């Protein structure tokens, strides 16, 4: 299944009846390990019918397994089709995250149920919230010499951060900044890989130029952007033998000289040249401590966020202020 959303259902049940639950959505499509994915709660971009299907399936699973305690179900959703990846009869890493956002301690409820102690049921109004939470992953590729910083089905993150905001853009910027990213000041490099990623990043590239950023791109991406009316400066690939033009500056030199504030590099295919060039660009960004994104959906969300909000627009608020 390609280009499919991944949705998490965290819940606590008592003798097969769901007592409280939370539905979260990954920004990245399925294929990125849930421990590495960027998660939004409440889910922002799924159909109401999808939510109804997810709740119905979760009730059936909880009842069939007669669950008393915490559990997590991972779903795939595309169009109006929903499939179950797995159901784990345990707390997940997103339990503390959704508990903080909802201000409902899922683990306390689960523990009381397992001990057959009294507990309070959540009022339905408690699940109707305006605040948005984003959980972003922390990576340590800089400490792993020669590692290729590309996300996949194996978990690579070494930590995570959960942040709140009044909007998805604010919450995402808070989370990205907390994990070590910075809002770019001037120059952004796009190397968008496959055609789908090029199309996905076309409107964000337009947003960048409208916001006054200088967009640099490798030859294939630059050609696509120029054909679609985006002002872009072409840069030479690490092994470029003049294809990009005699005046094109080598991308590795620009990264080494810290002329780039953000690198977006989406892996294209497994040809030797693509693997070599892409790896050298990604590794150079990591080694020179320049923010790197290798997923087109996360890149699009991040670009949309920092072109919509300035750093000064982000409110400094405590957790209590969000949840009061």
mmCIF file of C-alpha atoms in Angstrom:
data_model
loop_
_atom_site.group_PDB
_atom_site.id
_atom_site.type_symbol
_atom_site.label_atom_id
_atom_site.label_comp_id
_atom_site.label_asym_id
_atom_site.label_seq_id
_atom_site.Cartn_x
_atom_site.Cartn_y
_atom_site.Cartn_z
ATOM 1 C CA UNK A 1 0.000 0.000 0.000
ATOM 2 C CA UNK A 2 1.449 3.321 -1.121
ATOM 3 C CA UNK A 3 0.768 6.870 0.111
ATOM 4 C CA UNK A 4 -1.292 5.586 3.031
ATOM 5 C CA UNK A 5 -1.942 7.411 6.296
ATOM 6 C CA UNK A 6 -0.996 5.750 9.566
ATOM 7 C CA UNK A 7 -3.275 6.354 12.521
ATOM 8 C CA UNK A 8 -2.748 5.399 16.180
ATOM 9 C CA UNK A 9 -5.546 4.464 18.559
ATOM 10 C CA UNK A 10 -4.486 4.593 22.230
ATOM 11 C CA UNK A 11 -7.085 3.433 24.716
ATOM 12 C CA UNK A 12 -7.908 1.978 28.105
ATOM 13 C CA UNK A 13 -10.594 -0.700 28.440
ATOM 14 C CA UNK A 14 -12.412 -2.360 31.321
ATOM 15 C CA UNK A 15 -13.567 -5.945 30.691
ATOM 16 C CA UNK A 16 -13.714 -5.313 26.958
ATOM 17 C CA UNK A 17 -15.414 -1.903 27.155
ATOM 18 C CA UNK A 18 -13.389 1.137 26.057
ATOM 19 C CA UNK A 19 -13.261 3.707 28.862
ATOM 20 C CA UNK A 20 -11.122 6.421 27.228
ATOM 21 C CA UNK A 21 -9.273 6.726 23.933
ATOM 22 C CA UNK A 22 -7.193 9.026 21.713
ATOM 23 C CA UNK A 23 -6.823 9.005 17.908
ATOM 24 C CA UNK A 24 -3.521 10.381 16.583
ATOM 25 C CA UNK A 25 -2.257 10.796 13.024
ATOM 26 C CA UNK A 26 1.276 10.534 11.604
ATOM 27 C CA UNK A 27 2.418 13.362 9.340
ATOM 28 C CA UNK A 28 4.561 10.939 7.342
ATOM 29 C CA UNK A 29 2.867 8.234 5.313
ATOM 30 C CA UNK A 30 3.036 4.644 6.578
ATOM 31 C CA UNK A 31 6.471 3.129 6.047
ATOM 32 C CA UNK A 32 8.222 5.269 8.652
ATOM 33 C CA UNK A 33 8.491 3.514 12.028
ATOM 34 C CA UNK A 34 5.980 4.910 14.524
ATOM 35 C CA UNK A 35 8.882 5.700 16.867
ATOM 36 C CA UNK A 36 10.409 7.977 14.214
ATOM 37 C CA UNK A 37 7.212 9.490 12.807
ATOM 38 C CA UNK A 38 5.912 12.960 13.631
ATOM 39 C CA UNK A 39 2.524 12.586 15.314
ATOM 40 C CA UNK A 40 -0.424 15.010 15.521
ATOM 41 C CA UNK A 41 -3.098 14.782 18.185
ATOM 42 C CA UNK A 42 -5.998 15.260 17.728
ATOM 43 C CA UNK A 43 -5.829 13.888 14.167
ATOM 44 C CA UNK A 44 -6.119 16.750 11.672
ATOM 45 C CA UNK A 45 -6.523 15.326 8.173
ATOM 46 C CA UNK A 46 -8.698 12.215 8.276
ATOM 47 C CA UNK A 47 -12.333 11.748 7.268
ATOM 48 C CA UNK A 48 -15.100 11.646 9.854
ATOM 49 C CA UNK A 49 -16.149 8.290 8.362
ATOM 50 C CA UNK A 50 -12.598 7.004 8.939
ATOM 51 C CA UNK A 51 -12.806 7.985 12.614
ATOM 52 C CA UNK A 52 -16.126 6.163 12.926
ATOM 53 C CA UNK A 53 -14.656 3.013 11.349
ATOM 54 C CA UNK A 54 -11.614 3.164 13.630
ATOM 55 C CA UNK A 55 -13.753 3.456 16.765
ATOM 56 C CA UNK A 56 -16.030 0.625 15.619
ATOM 57 C CA UNK A 57 -13.093 -1.709 14.878
ATOM 58 C CA UNK A 58 -11.395 -0.800 18.180
ATOM 59 C CA UNK A 59 -14.579 -1.603 20.138
ATOM 60 C CA UNK A 60 -14.816 -4.983 18.398
ATOM 61 C CA UNK A 61 -11.161 -5.848 19.135
ATOM 62 C CA UNK A 62 -11.404 -4.718 22.778
ATOM 63 C CA UNK A 63 -14.555 -6.784 23.248
ATOM 64 C CA UNK A 64 -13.220 -9.886 21.497
ATOM 65 C CA UNK A 65 -10.004 -9.855 23.546
ATOM 66 C CA UNK A 66 -11.847 -8.808 26.731
ATOM 67 C CA UNK A 67 -9.160 -6.189 27.414
ATOM 68 C CA UNK A 68 -8.763 -4.751 30.898
ATOM 69 C CA UNK A 69 -5.994 -2.157 30.831
ATOM 70 C CA UNK A 70 -4.066 -0.216 28.195
ATOM 71 C CA UNK A 71 -3.831 -1.078 24.502
ATOM 72 C CA UNK A 72 -2.690 0.484 21.224
ATOM 73 C CA UNK A 73 -3.920 -0.228 17.686
ATOM 74 C CA UNK A 74 -2.133 0.985 14.550
ATOM 75 C CA UNK A 75 -4.303 1.539 11.477
ATOM 76 C CA UNK A 76 -3.736 2.177 7.779
ATOM 77 C CA UNK A 77 -6.232 4.525 6.136
ATOM 78 C CA UNK A 78 -6.537 5.424 2.461
ATOM 79 C CA UNK A 79 -9.584 7.104 0.954
ATOM 80 C CA UNK A 80 -12.386 5.461 2.979
ATOM 81 C CA UNK A 81 -10.633 2.124 3.508
ATOM 82 C CA UNK A 82 -9.277 1.215 6.955
ATOM 83 C CA UNK A 83 -6.996 -1.720 7.798
ATOM 84 C CA UNK A 84 -5.445 -2.867 11.089
ATOM 85 C CA UNK A 85 -1.662 -3.179 11.200
ATOM 86 C CA UNK A 86 -1.459 -4.544 14.741
ATOM 87 C CA UNK A 87 -2.971 -4.395 18.208
ATOM 88 C CA UNK A 88 -0.609 -4.251 21.198
ATOM 89 C CA UNK A 89 -1.965 -5.148 24.641
ATOM 90 C CA UNK A 90 0.235 -2.643 26.426
ATOM 91 C CA UNK A 91 0.870 1.072 26.767
ATOM 92 C CA UNK A 92 2.541 2.706 23.766
ATOM 93 C CA UNK A 93 5.082 5.523 23.567
ATOM 94 C CA UNK A 94 2.214 7.855 22.657
ATOM 95 C CA UNK A 95 0.318 7.173 25.910
ATOM 96 C CA UNK A 96 2.069 9.896 27.940
ATOM 97 C CA UNK A 97 1.805 12.279 24.968
ATOM 98 C CA UNK A 98 -1.969 11.983 24.516
ATOM 99 C CA UNK A 99 -2.439 11.993 28.304
ATOM 100 C CA UNK A 100 -0.664 15.359 28.535
ATOM 101 C CA UNK A 101 -2.635 16.853 25.644
ATOM 102 C CA UNK A 102 -6.002 15.589 26.955
ATOM 103 C CA UNK A 103 -5.136 16.173 30.612
ATOM 104 C CA UNK A 104 -6.372 12.629 31.282
ATOM 105 C CA UNK A 105 -3.906 10.201 32.882
ATOM 106 C CA UNK A 106 -4.465 7.050 30.808
ATOM 107 C CA UNK A 107 -1.937 5.035 32.811
ATOM 108 C CA UNK A 108 -3.575 5.876 36.131
ATOM 109 C CA UNK A 109 -6.946 4.746 34.764
ATOM 110 C CA UNK A 110 -5.406 1.542 33.333
ATOM 111 C CA UNK A 111 -3.623 0.762 36.605
ATOM 112 C CA UNK A 112 -6.788 1.247 38.655
ATOM 113 C CA UNK A 113 -8.700 -1.061 36.286
ATOM 114 C CA UNK A 114 -6.038 -3.782 36.508
ATOM 115 C CA UNK A 115 -6.056 -3.500 40.314
ATOM 116 C CA UNK A 116 -9.879 -3.466 40.323
ATOM 117 C CA UNK A 117 -9.742 -0.141 42.151
ATOM 118 C CA UNK A 118 -12.326 2.633 41.629
ATOM 119 C CA UNK A 119 -11.684 5.100 38.799
ATOM 120 C CA UNK A 120 -13.399 8.105 37.253
ATOM 121 C CA UNK A 121 -14.756 7.982 33.708
ATOM 122 C CA UNK A 122 -13.976 10.865 31.401
ATOM 123 C CA UNK A 123 -16.752 13.246 30.444
ATOM 124 C CA UNK A 124 -17.172 13.341 26.661
ATOM 125 C CA UNK A 125 -16.559 17.100 26.663
ATOM 126 C CA UNK A 126 -12.987 16.443 27.835
ATOM 127 C CA UNK A 127 -12.204 14.960 24.401
ATOM 128 C CA UNK A 128 -13.433 18.085 22.581
ATOM 129 C CA UNK A 129 -10.288 20.241 22.721
ATOM 130 C CA UNK A 130 -8.966 23.220 20.762
ATOM 131 C CA UNK A 131 -5.252 22.727 21.471
ATOM 132 C CA UNK A 132 -3.028 20.694 19.148
ATOM 133 C CA UNK A 133 -0.167 18.427 20.224
ATOM 134 C CA UNK A 134 2.762 17.374 18.035
ATOM 135 C CA UNK A 135 5.228 14.638 18.996
ATOM 136 C CA UNK A 136 8.513 14.905 17.080
ATOM 137 C CA UNK A 137 11.441 12.501 17.200
ATOM 138 C CA UNK A 138 15.017 13.267 18.232
ATOM 139 C CA UNK A 139 17.854 11.651 16.248
ATOM 140 C CA UNK A 140 21.545 11.214 16.968
ATOM 141 C CA UNK A 141 22.922 10.728 13.446
ATOM 142 C CA UNK A 142 25.722 13.218 14.187
ATOM 143 C CA UNK A 143 27.136 10.724 16.692
ATOM 144 C CA UNK A 144 26.879 7.791 14.275
ATOM 145 C CA UNK A 145 29.767 8.140 11.879
ATOM 146 C CA UNK A 146 28.881 7.413 8.215
ATOM 147 C CA UNK A 147 25.255 6.506 9.019
ATOM 148 C CA UNK A 148 22.763 7.486 6.307
ATOM 149 C CA UNK A 149 20.066 9.643 7.990
ATOM 150 C CA UNK A 150 17.085 8.213 6.081
ATOM 151 C CA UNK A 151 13.966 7.041 7.902
ATOM 152 C CA UNK A 152 12.377 3.670 7.215
ATOM 153 C CA UNK A 153 10.648 0.756 8.903
ATOM 154 C CA UNK A 154 13.463 0.340 11.446
ATOM 155 C CA UNK A 155 13.406 2.733 14.397
ATOM 156 C CA UNK A 156 16.316 5.203 14.405
ATOM 157 C CA UNK A 157 15.262 7.868 16.919
ATOM 158 C CA UNK A 158 16.873 8.155 20.340
ATOM 159 C CA UNK A 159 14.233 10.345 21.966
ATOM 160 C CA UNK A 160 11.164 12.439 21.329
ATOM 161 C CA UNK A 161 9.528 15.718 22.279
ATOM 162 C CA UNK A 162 5.844 16.533 22.712
ATOM 163 C CA UNK A 163 4.730 20.151 22.297
ATOM 164 C CA UNK A 164 1.434 22.047 22.296
ATOM 165 C CA UNK A 165 0.099 24.910 20.193
ATOM 166 C CA UNK A 166 -3.093 26.744 19.384
ATOM 167 C CA UNK A 167 -2.696 25.662 15.736
ATOM 168 C CA UNK A 168 -0.970 22.801 13.953
ATOM 169 C CA UNK A 169 1.710 25.187 12.616
ATOM 170 C CA UNK A 170 2.501 26.516 16.080
ATOM 171 C CA UNK A 171 2.628 23.047 17.649
ATOM 172 C CA UNK A 172 4.816 21.698 14.841
ATOM 173 C CA UNK A 173 7.279 24.602 15.045
ATOM 174 C CA UNK A 174 7.501 24.192 18.826
ATOM 175 C CA UNK A 175 8.247 20.485 18.433
ATOM 176 C CA UNK A 176 10.750 20.875 15.571
ATOM 177 C CA UNK A 177 12.634 23.636 17.395
ATOM 178 C CA UNK A 178 12.691 21.532 20.571
ATOM 179 C CA UNK A 179 14.343 18.647 18.683
ATOM 180 C CA UNK A 180 17.121 20.868 17.311
ATOM 181 C CA UNK A 181 15.714 22.414 14.139
ATOM 182 C CA UNK A 182 15.810 26.152 13.550
ATOM 183 C CA UNK A 183 13.640 28.352 11.361
ATOM 184 C CA UNK A 184 15.672 29.053 8.177
ATOM 185 C CA UNK A 185 16.851 32.622 7.680
ATOM 186 C CA UNK A 186 17.589 32.859 3.961
ATOM 187 C CA UNK A 187 18.686 29.901 1.793
ATOM 188 C CA UNK A 188 16.952 26.535 1.401
ATOM 189 C CA UNK A 189 18.125 23.557 -0.666
ATOM 190 C CA UNK A 190 15.559 21.260 -2.285
ATOM 191 C CA UNK A 191 16.467 17.919 -3.793
ATOM 192 C CA UNK A 192 13.067 16.346 -4.168
ATOM 193 C CA UNK A 193 13.830 12.928 -5.640
ATOM 194 C CA UNK A 194 10.883 11.065 -7.242
ATOM 195 C CA UNK A 195 8.161 12.789 -9.276
ATOM 196 C CA UNK A 196 5.565 12.453 -6.490
ATOM 197 C CA UNK A 197 7.855 14.298 -4.077
ATOM 198 C CA UNK A 198 8.541 16.995 -6.689
ATOM 199 C CA UNK A 199 4.808 17.579 -7.076
ATOM 200 C CA UNK A 200 4.267 17.533 -3.300
ATOM 201 C CA UNK A 201 6.952 20.181 -2.769
ATOM 202 C CA UNK A 202 5.917 22.441 -5.663
ATOM 203 C CA UNK A 203 3.475 24.593 -3.683
ATOM 204 C CA UNK A 204 5.793 24.770 -0.632
ATOM 205 C CA UNK A 205 8.565 25.965 -2.987
ATOM 206 C CA UNK A 206 6.231 28.702 -4.241
ATOM 207 C CA UNK A 207 5.481 29.632 -0.635
ATOM 208 C CA UNK A 208 9.211 29.917 0.071
ATOM 209 C CA UNK A 209 9.792 32.349 -2.787
ATOM 210 C CA UNK A 210 6.714 34.386 -1.805
ATOM 211 C CA UNK A 211 8.080 34.589 1.745
ATOM 212 C CA UNK A 212 11.413 35.938 0.439
ATOM 213 C CA UNK A 213 13.559 32.812 0.749
ATOM 214 C CA UNK A 214 16.215 31.883 -1.813
ATOM 215 C CA UNK A 215 15.481 28.416 -3.196
ATOM 216 C CA UNK A 216 18.408 26.302 -4.421
ATOM 217 C CA UNK A 217 17.898 22.929 -6.079
ATOM 218 C CA UNK A 218 19.786 20.103 -7.744
ATOM 219 C CA UNK A 219 19.414 19.873 -11.533
ATOM 220 C CA UNK A 220 16.337 17.618 -11.817
ATOM 221 C CA UNK A 221 14.411 19.449 -9.113
ATOM 222 C CA UNK A 222 15.461 22.852 -10.463
ATOM 223 C CA UNK A 223 14.251 21.925 -13.961
ATOM 224 C CA UNK A 224 10.836 20.859 -12.603
ATOM 225 C CA UNK A 225 10.447 23.984 -10.468
ATOM 226 C CA UNK A 226 11.459 26.338 -13.295
ATOM 227 C CA UNK A 227 8.990 24.668 -15.671
ATOM 228 C CA UNK A 228 6.287 25.403 -13.107
ATOM 229 C CA UNK A 229 7.183 29.056 -12.609
ATOM 230 C CA UNK A 230 9.267 28.898 -9.431
ATOM 231 C CA UNK A 231 12.374 31.054 -9.206
ATOM 232 C CA UNK A 232 15.246 28.736 -8.327
ATOM 233 C CA UNK A 233 19.040 28.608 -8.468
ATOM 234 C CA UNK A 234 20.565 25.346 -9.687
ATOM 235 C CA UNK A 235 23.431 23.747 -7.742
ATOM 236 C CA UNK A 236 25.802 21.011 -8.849
ATOM 237 C CA UNK A 237 25.571 17.488 -7.430
ATOM 238 C CA UNK A 238 28.676 16.156 -5.629
ATOM 239 C CA UNK A 239 29.764 14.208 -8.747
ATOM 240 C CA UNK A 240 28.401 16.735 -11.300
ATOM 241 C CA UNK A 241 30.593 16.908 -14.418
ATOM 242 C CA UNK A 242 29.096 20.085 -15.780
ATOM 243 C CA UNK A 243 25.504 18.949 -16.345
ATOM 244 C CA UNK A 244 24.176 21.665 -14.039
ATOM 245 C CA UNK A 245 26.078 24.404 -15.853
ATOM 246 C CA UNK A 246 29.545 25.891 -15.537
ATOM 247 C CA UNK A 247 28.412 28.553 -13.032
ATOM 248 C CA UNK A 248 26.605 26.167 -10.686
ATOM 249 C CA UNK A 249 28.199 25.970 -7.257
ATOM 250 C CA UNK A 250 28.789 22.510 -5.831
ATOM 251 C CA UNK A 251 26.211 21.606 -3.203
ATOM 252 C CA UNK A 252 28.781 20.129 -0.809
ATOM 253 C CA UNK A 253 30.800 23.362 -0.824
ATOM 254 C CA UNK A 254 27.679 25.407 -0.071
ATOM 255 C CA UNK A 255 26.838 23.141 2.851
ATOM 256 C CA UNK A 256 30.424 23.200 4.139
ATOM 257 C CA UNK A 257 30.434 27.012 3.950
ATOM 258 C CA UNK A 258 27.092 27.118 5.827
ATOM 259 C CA UNK A 259 25.415 28.967 2.973
ATOM 260 C CA UNK A 260 22.338 26.710 3.359
ATOM 261 C CA UNK A 261 19.933 27.005 6.322
ATOM 262 C CA UNK A 262 17.787 23.933 5.583
ATOM 263 C CA UNK A 263 18.365 20.844 3.425
ATOM 264 C CA UNK A 264 15.405 18.881 2.061
ATOM 265 C CA UNK A 265 16.709 15.722 0.403
ATOM 266 C CA UNK A 266 14.215 13.025 -0.606
ATOM 267 C CA UNK A 267 15.777 9.695 -1.694
ATOM 268 C CA UNK A 268 14.810 8.908 -5.310
ATOM 269 C CA UNK A 269 15.810 5.342 -6.214
ATOM 270 C CA UNK A 270 18.518 2.770 -5.659
ATOM 271 C CA UNK A 271 20.768 3.556 -8.620
ATOM 272 C CA UNK A 272 24.425 3.926 -7.694
ATOM 273 C CA UNK A 273 24.566 7.612 -8.600
ATOM 274 C CA UNK A 274 21.409 8.501 -6.673
ATOM 275 C CA UNK A 275 22.544 6.582 -3.626
ATOM 276 C CA UNK A 276 26.014 8.151 -3.727
ATOM 277 C CA UNK A 277 24.966 11.763 -4.347
ATOM 278 C CA UNK A 278 22.013 11.646 -1.980
ATOM 279 C CA UNK A 279 24.078 10.075 0.785
ATOM 280 C CA UNK A 280 26.872 12.660 0.471
ATOM 281 C CA UNK A 281 24.390 15.558 0.621
ATOM 282 C CA UNK A 282 22.523 14.133 3.625
ATOM 283 C CA UNK A 283 25.689 13.244 5.457
ATOM 284 C CA UNK A 284 27.224 16.681 4.790
ATOM 285 C CA UNK A 285 24.138 18.355 6.282
ATOM 286 C CA UNK A 286 24.398 16.222 9.417
ATOM 287 C CA UNK A 287 28.177 16.703 9.760
ATOM 288 C CA UNK A 288 27.847 20.490 9.422
ATOM 289 C CA UNK A 289 24.870 20.674 11.809
ATOM 290 C CA UNK A 290 22.434 21.958 9.176
ATOM 291 C CA UNK A 291 18.766 20.944 9.623
ATOM 292 C CA UNK A 292 17.886 18.037 7.320
ATOM 293 C CA UNK A 293 14.491 16.613 6.304
ATOM 294 C CA UNK A 294 14.264 13.447 4.197
ATOM 295 C CA UNK A 295 10.473 13.045 4.042
ATOM 296 C CA UNK A 296 8.392 15.133 1.634
ATOM 297 C CA UNK A 297 5.280 15.270 3.848
ATOM 298 C CA UNK A 298 7.233 16.460 6.882
ATOM 299 C CA UNK A 299 9.114 18.967 4.691
ATOM 300 C CA UNK A 300 5.819 20.313 3.341
ATOM 301 C CA UNK A 301 4.336 20.645 6.840
ATOM 302 C CA UNK A 302 7.465 22.352 8.215
ATOM 303 C CA UNK A 303 7.701 24.798 5.283
ATOM 304 C CA UNK A 304 3.985 25.621 5.573
ATOM 305 C CA UNK A 305 4.467 26.262 9.301
ATOM 306 C CA UNK A 306 7.460 28.613 9.170
ATOM 307 C CA UNK A 307 6.143 30.559 6.169
ATOM 308 C CA UNK A 308 2.853 31.049 8.045
ATOM 309 C CA UNK A 309 4.332 31.959 11.437
ATOM 310 C CA UNK A 310 7.418 33.916 12.443
ATOM 311 C CA UNK A 311 9.402 32.935 15.513
ATOM 312 C CA UNK A 312 7.989 36.004 17.268
ATOM 313 C CA UNK A 313 4.442 34.734 16.591
ATOM 314 C CA UNK A 314 4.947 31.627 18.717
ATOM 315 C CA UNK A 315 3.413 32.125 22.145
ATOM 316 C CA UNK A 316 5.331 31.074 25.248
ATOM 317 C CA UNK A 317 2.696 29.257 27.272
ATOM 318 C CA UNK A 318 2.841 26.687 30.041
ATOM 319 C CA UNK A 319 1.072 23.336 29.859
ATOM 320 C CA UNK A 320 -1.375 24.578 32.505
ATOM 321 C CA UNK A 321 -2.330 27.562 30.305
ATOM 322 C CA UNK A 322 -3.190 25.218 27.423
ATOM 323 C CA UNK A 323 -5.141 22.768 29.553
ATOM 324 C CA UNK A 324 -6.908 25.122 32.002
#
